[in-house]
Amino acid sequence: MKRAAAKRYVYADNAATTAVAPQVLQAMLPYLTERFGNPSSLYASGREAKAAVETARSQAAALLGAQPEEIFFTSGGSEADTWAIRAAAALQAKQGKRHIITSRFEHHAVLHTVEQLQREGFEVTLLNVPADGIVRVKELEATLREDTALVTLLYANNEIGTIQPVSEIGRLCRERGILFHTDAVQAAGHIPVDVVVSRIDLLSLSGHKFHAPKGVGALYCRRGISLPRLIEGGAQEQGRRAGTENVPGIVGLGEAAALAQEGMEARMRYVAALRDRLIDGILKIERAHLNGDRRHRLPGNASFCFEGVDGESLLHLLDLHGICASTGSACASGSTEPSHVLLAIGLPQEVANGSLRLTLDENNTVEEVDYILKQLPPLVERLRALSPLWERIQKQGEASNGKG
Ligand SMILES: *Cc1c(COP(=O)(O)O)cnc(C)c1O
């Protein structure tokens, strides 16, 4: 008799969130226990907490090639995005600039903030995204105006993993006196990011996407830009964001930034090799497509569409086999709307409905990739066997083959 295989658990949803690294937890623990002081207090435990926050600020700055005083800690990526965009809009509106450019495949933290500003009287241009998931600088350039206040464009897309030409866009914006914000939540800690080289004015990052805990992030704001205050109260974060600091979270973010910077090249190579093995294996499935450019993508991102498959049903079957994945962004799950990202790159709705995002990191192994490659194809086949859509696709295929 065949022995039942041990139930496996494979976490392949690292774009949704990552595990806190053991070193990060260790660094945080003292600030949840004996070193619990308020950083604003003058006695020893307060001074220790203050020093720890400032160390973390330097670590976060180093990850980006920034200066410590350019880093403002936030509650996460969404807050940093909202703050950055509203800040840039407010500053530029004083000079009569009320035009904002972004793209159709941004995170909702960016899209919804920009939509809100539009209701408040700003003009918005939404850039189209070609099928390869990379915004064209020429197209962006053609939309620039005298009154353009801000370009906000993500560094790497969270669903399809494509990396944007950030440095070219930064150069263009700096030449024209336009502020440039980038949501680098998926990039920071995973690929090299340098705010000086890429001429970035504002940048958002989030701790839980690179092995720090949830609920802490940072906004980088270039020196010389006078960042408007977000929260009223005390003098924390240079008087721009009041409230007692999330000391353990901030310490965790700092430690995670230092860890990420160490050995980034080797980690990228390791993760990209796993990703490539996964992509090569999955593309052997009939009518499976990789979403976005194959080369200009995050080391850990493998995003697909399977024709004739319902993505949510596939997720449930994968879950039964211990595989954690996503159809796209976590924010879109639970809704039956297809992903705005996949529609933006021109996929028809019925193809976009068959999406699967697998996102790997350095904790994943070749054995795990091979486990996914073994489990996935029969599940796709099972769903297709029940799908009227698949039947129709096959008939159409035969018909067009017949035509030669
Ligand atoms: C996760 C994510 C965010 C939101 O970050 P939170 O810390 O969860 O608020 C914003 N943008 C992108 C691209 C993301 O992947």
PDB file of C-alpha atoms in Angstrom, residues 45-46 68 136 140 183 203 238 265 295 358 377:
ATOM      1  CA  SER A  45      15.149  53.458  29.411  1.00  0.00           C
ATOM      2  CA  GLY A  46      13.667  56.373  27.469  1.00  0.00           C
ATOM      3  CA  PRO A  68      18.589  59.419   8.435  1.00  0.00           C
ATOM      4  CA  ARG A 136       6.872  53.678 -21.173  1.00  0.00           C
ATOM      5  CA  LEU A 140       4.910  59.588 -19.577  1.00  0.00           C
ATOM      6  CA  ASP A 183       5.646  53.207  -4.003  1.00  0.00           C
ATOM      7  CA  LEU A 203       9.360  56.903  -1.481  1.00  0.00           C
ATOM      8  CA  GLN A 238      10.587  66.057  13.394  1.00  0.00           C
ATOM      9  CA  GLU A 265      22.918  39.969  -4.449  1.00  0.00           C
ATOM     10  CA  ARG A 295      13.232  39.589 -17.365  1.00  0.00           C
ATOM     11  CA  LEU A 358       3.129  32.753  -6.487  1.00  0.00           C
ATOM     12  CA  PRO A 377      -1.142  20.766 -13.121  1.00  0.00           C
TER      13      PRO A 377
END
